[in-house]
Coordinates of C-alpha atoms in Angstrom, one line a residue:
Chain A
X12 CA 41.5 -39.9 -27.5
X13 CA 44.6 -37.6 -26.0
X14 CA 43.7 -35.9 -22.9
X15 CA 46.0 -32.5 -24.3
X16 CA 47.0 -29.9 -21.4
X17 CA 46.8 -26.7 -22.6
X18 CA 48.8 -24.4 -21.1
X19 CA 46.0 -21.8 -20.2
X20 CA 42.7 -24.0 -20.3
X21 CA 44.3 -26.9 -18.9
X22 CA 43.6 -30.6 -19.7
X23 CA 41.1 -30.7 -22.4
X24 CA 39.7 -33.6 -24.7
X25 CA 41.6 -34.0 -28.4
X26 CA 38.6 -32.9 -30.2
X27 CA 39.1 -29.2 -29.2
X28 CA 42.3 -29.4 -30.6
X29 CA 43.8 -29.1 -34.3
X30 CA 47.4 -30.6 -34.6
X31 CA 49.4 -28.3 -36.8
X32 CA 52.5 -30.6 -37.7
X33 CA 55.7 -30.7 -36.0
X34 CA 57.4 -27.3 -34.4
X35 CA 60.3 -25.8 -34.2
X36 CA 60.7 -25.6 -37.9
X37 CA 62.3 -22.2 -38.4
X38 CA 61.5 -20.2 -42.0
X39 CA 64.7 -19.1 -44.1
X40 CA 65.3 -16.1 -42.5
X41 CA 66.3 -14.8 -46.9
X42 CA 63.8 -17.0 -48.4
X43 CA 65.7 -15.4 -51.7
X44 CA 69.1 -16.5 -50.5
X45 CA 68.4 -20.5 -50.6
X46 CA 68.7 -22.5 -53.2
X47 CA 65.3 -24.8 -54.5
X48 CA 66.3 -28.0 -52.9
X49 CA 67.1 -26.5 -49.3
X50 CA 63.4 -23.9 -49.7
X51 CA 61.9 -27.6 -50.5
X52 CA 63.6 -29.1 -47.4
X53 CA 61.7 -26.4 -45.6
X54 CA 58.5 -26.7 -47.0
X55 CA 57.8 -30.3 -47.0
X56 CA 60.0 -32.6 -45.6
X57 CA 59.9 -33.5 -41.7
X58 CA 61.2 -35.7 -39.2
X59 CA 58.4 -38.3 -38.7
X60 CA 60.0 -40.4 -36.0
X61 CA 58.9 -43.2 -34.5
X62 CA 59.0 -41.8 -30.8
X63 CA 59.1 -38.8 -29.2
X64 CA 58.2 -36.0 -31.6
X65 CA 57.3 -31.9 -30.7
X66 CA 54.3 -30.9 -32.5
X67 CA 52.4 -27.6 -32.7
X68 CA 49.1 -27.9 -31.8
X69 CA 45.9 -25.4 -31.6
X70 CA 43.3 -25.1 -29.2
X71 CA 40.5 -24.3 -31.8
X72 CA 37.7 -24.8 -29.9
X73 CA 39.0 -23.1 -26.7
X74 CA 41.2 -20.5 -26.0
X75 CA 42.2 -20.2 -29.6
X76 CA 45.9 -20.5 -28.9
X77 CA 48.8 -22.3 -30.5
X78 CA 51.1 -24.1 -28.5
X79 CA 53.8 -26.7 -28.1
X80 CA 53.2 -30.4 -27.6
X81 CA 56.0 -33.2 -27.0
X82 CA 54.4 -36.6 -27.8
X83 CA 55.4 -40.0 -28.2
X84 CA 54.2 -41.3 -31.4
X85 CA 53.8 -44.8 -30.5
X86 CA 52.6 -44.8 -27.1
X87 CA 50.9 -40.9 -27.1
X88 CA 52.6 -40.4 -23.6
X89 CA 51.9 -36.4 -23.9
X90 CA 55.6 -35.8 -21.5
X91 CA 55.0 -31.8 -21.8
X92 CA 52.9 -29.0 -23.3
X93 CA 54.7 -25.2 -23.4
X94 CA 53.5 -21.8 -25.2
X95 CA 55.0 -20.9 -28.2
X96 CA 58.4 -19.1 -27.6
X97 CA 59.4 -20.9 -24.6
X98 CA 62.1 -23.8 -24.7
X99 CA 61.0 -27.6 -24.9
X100 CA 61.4 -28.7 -21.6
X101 CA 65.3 -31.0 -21.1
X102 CA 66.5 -29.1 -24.2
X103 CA 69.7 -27.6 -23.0
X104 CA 70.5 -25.6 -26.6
Chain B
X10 CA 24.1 -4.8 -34.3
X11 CA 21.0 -5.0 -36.7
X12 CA 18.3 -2.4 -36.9
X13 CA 16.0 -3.1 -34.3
X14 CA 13.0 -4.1 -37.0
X15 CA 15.1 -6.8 -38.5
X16 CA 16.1 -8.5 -35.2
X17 CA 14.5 -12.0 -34.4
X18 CA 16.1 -14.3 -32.3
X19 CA 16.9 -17.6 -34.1
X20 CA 14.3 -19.2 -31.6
X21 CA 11.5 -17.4 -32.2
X22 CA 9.8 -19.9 -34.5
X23 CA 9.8 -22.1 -31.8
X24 CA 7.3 -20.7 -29.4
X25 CA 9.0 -20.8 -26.0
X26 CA 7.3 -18.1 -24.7
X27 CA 3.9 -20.0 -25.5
X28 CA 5.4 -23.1 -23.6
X29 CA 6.7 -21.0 -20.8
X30 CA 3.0 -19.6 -20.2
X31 CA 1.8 -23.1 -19.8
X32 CA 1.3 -23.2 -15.9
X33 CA 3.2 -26.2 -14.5
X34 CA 0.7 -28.0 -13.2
X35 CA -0.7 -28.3 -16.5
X36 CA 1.9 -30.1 -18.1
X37 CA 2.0 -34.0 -17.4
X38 CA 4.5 -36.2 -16.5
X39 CA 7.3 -36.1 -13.8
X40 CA 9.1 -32.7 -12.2
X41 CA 11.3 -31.0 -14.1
X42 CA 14.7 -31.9 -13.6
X43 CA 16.0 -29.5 -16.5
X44 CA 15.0 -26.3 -17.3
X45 CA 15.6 -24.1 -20.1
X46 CA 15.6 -20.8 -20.9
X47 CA 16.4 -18.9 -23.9
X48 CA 17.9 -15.4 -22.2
X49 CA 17.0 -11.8 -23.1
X50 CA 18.9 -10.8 -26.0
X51 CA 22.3 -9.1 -24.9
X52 CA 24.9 -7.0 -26.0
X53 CA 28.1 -8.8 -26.6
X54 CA 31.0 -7.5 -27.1
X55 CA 34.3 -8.7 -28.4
X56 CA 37.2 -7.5 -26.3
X57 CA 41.0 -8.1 -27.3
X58 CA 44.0 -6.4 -25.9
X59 CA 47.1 -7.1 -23.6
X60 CA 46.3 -7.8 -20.1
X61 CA 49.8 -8.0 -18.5
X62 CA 49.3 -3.6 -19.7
X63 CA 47.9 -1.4 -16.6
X64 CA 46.7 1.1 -19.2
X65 CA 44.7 -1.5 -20.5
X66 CA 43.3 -3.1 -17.8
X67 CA 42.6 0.6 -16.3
X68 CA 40.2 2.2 -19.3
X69 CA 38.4 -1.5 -19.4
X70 CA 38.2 -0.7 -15.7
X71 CA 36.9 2.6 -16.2
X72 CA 34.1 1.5 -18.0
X73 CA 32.8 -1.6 -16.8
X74 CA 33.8 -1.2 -13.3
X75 CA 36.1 -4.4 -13.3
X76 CA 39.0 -5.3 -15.1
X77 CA 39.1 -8.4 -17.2
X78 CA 39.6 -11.1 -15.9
X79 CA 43.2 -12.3 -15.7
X80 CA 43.1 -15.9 -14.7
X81 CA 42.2 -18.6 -17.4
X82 CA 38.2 -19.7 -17.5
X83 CA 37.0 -17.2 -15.3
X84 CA 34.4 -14.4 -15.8
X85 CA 34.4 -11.2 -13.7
X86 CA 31.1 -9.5 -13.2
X87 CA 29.4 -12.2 -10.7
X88 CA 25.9 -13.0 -11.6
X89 CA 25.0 -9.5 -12.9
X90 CA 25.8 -7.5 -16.0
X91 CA 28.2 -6.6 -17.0
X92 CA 30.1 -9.9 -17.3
X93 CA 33.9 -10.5 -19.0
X94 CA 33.7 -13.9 -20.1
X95 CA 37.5 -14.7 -20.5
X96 CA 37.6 -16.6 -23.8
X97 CA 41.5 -16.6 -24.3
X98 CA 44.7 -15.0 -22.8
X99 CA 44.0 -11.3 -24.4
X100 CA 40.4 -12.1 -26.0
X101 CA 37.0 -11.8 -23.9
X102 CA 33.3 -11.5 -24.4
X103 CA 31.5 -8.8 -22.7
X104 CA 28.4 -9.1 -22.0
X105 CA 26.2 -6.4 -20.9
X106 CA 21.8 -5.0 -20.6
X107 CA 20.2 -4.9 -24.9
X108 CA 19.4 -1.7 -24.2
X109 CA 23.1 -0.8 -22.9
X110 CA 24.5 0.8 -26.4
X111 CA 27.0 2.9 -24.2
X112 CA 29.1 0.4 -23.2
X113 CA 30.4 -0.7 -26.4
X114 CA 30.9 3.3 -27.7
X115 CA 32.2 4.2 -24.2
X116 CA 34.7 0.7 -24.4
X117 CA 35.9 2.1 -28.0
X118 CA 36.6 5.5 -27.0
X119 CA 38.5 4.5 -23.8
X120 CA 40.6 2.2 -26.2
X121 CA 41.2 3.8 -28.6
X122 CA 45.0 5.2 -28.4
X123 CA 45.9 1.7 -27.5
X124 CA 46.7 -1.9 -29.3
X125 CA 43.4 -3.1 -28.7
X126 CA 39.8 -4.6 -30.2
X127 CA 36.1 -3.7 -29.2
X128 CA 33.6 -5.0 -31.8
X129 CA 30.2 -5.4 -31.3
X130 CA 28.8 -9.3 -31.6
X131 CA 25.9 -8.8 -30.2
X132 CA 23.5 -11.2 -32.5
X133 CA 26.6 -13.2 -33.6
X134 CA 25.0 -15.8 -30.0
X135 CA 22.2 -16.8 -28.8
X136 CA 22.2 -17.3 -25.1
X137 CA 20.4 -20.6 -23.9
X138 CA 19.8 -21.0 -20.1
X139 CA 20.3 -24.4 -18.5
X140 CA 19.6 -24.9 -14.8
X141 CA 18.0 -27.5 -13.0
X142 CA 18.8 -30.8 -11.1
X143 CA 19.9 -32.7 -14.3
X144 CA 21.4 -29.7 -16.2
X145 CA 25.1 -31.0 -14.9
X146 CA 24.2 -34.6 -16.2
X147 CA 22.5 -32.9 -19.6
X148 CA 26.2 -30.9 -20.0
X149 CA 27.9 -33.9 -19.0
X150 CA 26.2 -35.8 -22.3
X151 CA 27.7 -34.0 -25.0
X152 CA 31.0 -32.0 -23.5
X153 CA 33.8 -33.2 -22.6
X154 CA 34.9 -30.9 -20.2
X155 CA 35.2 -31.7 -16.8
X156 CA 31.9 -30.4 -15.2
X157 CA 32.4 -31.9 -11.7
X158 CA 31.9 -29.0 -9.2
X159 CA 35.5 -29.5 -7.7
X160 CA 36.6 -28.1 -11.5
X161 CA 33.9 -26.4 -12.5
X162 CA 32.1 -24.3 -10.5
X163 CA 30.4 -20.7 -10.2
X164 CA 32.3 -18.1 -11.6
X165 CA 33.9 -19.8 -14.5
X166 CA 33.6 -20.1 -18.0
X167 CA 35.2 -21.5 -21.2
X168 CA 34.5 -22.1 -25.0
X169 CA 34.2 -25.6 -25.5
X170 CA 32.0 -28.4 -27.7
X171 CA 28.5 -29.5 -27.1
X172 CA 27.1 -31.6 -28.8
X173 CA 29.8 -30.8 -31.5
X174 CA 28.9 -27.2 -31.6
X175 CA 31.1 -25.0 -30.2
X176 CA 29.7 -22.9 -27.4
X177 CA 30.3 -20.5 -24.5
X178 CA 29.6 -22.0 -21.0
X179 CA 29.2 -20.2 -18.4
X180 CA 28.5 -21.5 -14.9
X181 CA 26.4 -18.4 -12.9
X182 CA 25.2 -20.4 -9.9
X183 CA 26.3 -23.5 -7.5
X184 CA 22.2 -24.4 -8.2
X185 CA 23.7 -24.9 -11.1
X186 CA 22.7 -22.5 -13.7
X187 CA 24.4 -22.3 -16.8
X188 CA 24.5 -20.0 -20.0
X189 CA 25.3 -21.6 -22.9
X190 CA 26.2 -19.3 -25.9
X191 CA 26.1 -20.1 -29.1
X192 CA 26.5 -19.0 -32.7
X193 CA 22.7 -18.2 -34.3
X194 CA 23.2 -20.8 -36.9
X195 CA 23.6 -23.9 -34.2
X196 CA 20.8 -22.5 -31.8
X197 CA 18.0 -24.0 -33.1
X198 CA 19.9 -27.3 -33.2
X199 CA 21.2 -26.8 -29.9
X200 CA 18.1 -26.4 -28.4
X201 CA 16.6 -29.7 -30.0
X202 CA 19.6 -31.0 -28.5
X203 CA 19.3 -30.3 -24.9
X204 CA 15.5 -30.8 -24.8
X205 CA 16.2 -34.4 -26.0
X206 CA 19.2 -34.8 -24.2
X207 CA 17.1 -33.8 -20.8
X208 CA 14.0 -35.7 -21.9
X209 CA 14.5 -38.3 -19.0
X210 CA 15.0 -36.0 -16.3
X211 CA 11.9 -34.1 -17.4
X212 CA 12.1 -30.8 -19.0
X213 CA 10.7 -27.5 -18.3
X214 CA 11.0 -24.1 -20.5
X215 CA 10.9 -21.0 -18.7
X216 CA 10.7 -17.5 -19.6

């Protein structure tokens, strides 16, 4: 089980928490304007690396909030956890 | 909140007050290191509304006498009521006498030119009291938060799981004494719970 630190509640057992997918996946800003392959790019496809990944998670059984994760998919090393909004932590952009 | 000739709590078939008149030293077996309660029915109230805003925290201030509590997984109130349980960053539970029907009209009025929520729960929870030597070890069971008193202690509060059902903790005393809240559908299953959970520290129901 992941030990998750949420950023209000602090750290809290994985089965209070809902993973939502990976983040940072930004909505066509003219869903009208793009053409079928690029609105299926948005919808479905993602990343799936093998290694560090951001995902969105949910504290569902806590505070109720969503938030940021970065994970590493093969070893679960949980490196940070920030609210929605803020910038992953060592990204310069 | 129901009319008052509908209302039954969702314990009431189980007849804790009858077990609570039992006198103690008519009940057999070891001291009671767990003791349950099920608590007075209350009014709850749902609460929601920007805390970082003084005009907020001011008319909640103006009615409860206390604003709500800022910091994560702490209630304001101490061991009296009213309480603010703080369930999330702009969401709390207030929790205040049965008999108290101001509070939630007073809390609406106050709000009412502002970006906020007051709805009344009040039968939404049951409220289960836990105290007692073992109640720490009886939590400890089926939660995994960290109970320890150098991270939980009096004062504080949180939703979690218990037993897989999600509930409202709430740690009143360092004794400890705890109020457990939780939805009217689980309580009956809760309560089975926790009386088998502290079965080997001896249980006692109060009234």
């Amino acid at each position: 089980m992941l030990l998750i630190p949420c950023p209000w509640c602090g750290r809290r057992d994985e089965s209070e928490f809902a993973c939502g997918g990976e983040a940072h996946i930004a909505r066509p800003a003219d869903p009208d304007a793009v053409s079928d392959a690029e609105w299926a790019d948005y919808l479905f496809m993602r990343t799936n690396p093998k290694g560090a990944h951001r995902e969105r998670w949910v504290h569902v059984h806590g505070c109720g909030r969503w938030f940021n994760v970065a994970r590493h998919t093969v070893t679960h090393d949980i490196s940070a956890a920030y609210k929605v909004g803020e910038k992953p932590p060592g990204d310069a952009s | 909140m129901a009319d008052a000739y509908l209302r039954q709590s969702p314990l009431a078939h189980l007849g804790l007050a009858a077990r609570a008149a039992i006198p103690p030293e008519d009940i057999e077996g070891t001291e009671a290191g767990v003791v349950l309660c099920e608590r007075p029915a209350r009014h709850q109230i749902g609460l929601r509304g920007d805390a970082r805003r003084p005009a907020f925290r001011a008319a909640v201030k103006g009615v409860l006498g206390f604003a709500p509590p800022a910091k994560a997984t702490t209630a304001a109130g101490g061991t009296g009521l009213p309480r603010a349980l703080w369930l999330g960053p702009d969401e709390w539970l207030v929790v205040t006498d049965d008999d108290d029907a101001a509070t939630v009209a007073d809390l609406s009025e106050a709000l009412a030119r502002q970006h906020a929520h007051v709805v009344d729960l009040s039968d939404a929870r049951a409220v289960i009291g836990l105290a007692g030597a073992g109640a720490r070890d009886v939590l400890m069971k089926g939660c995994t938060l960290d109970v320890h008193r150098r991270a939980f202690g009096p004062g504080r509060c949180t939703r979690t799981l218990l037993a897989r059902a999600q509930v409202i903790v709430h740690q009143i005393t360092q004794a400890p004494d705890y109020d457990l809240y939780v939805q009217r559908s689980f309580a009956e299953y809760l309560w089975a719970w926790l009386e088998d959970a502290g079965t080997e520290y001896g249980v006692r129901v109060t009234a």
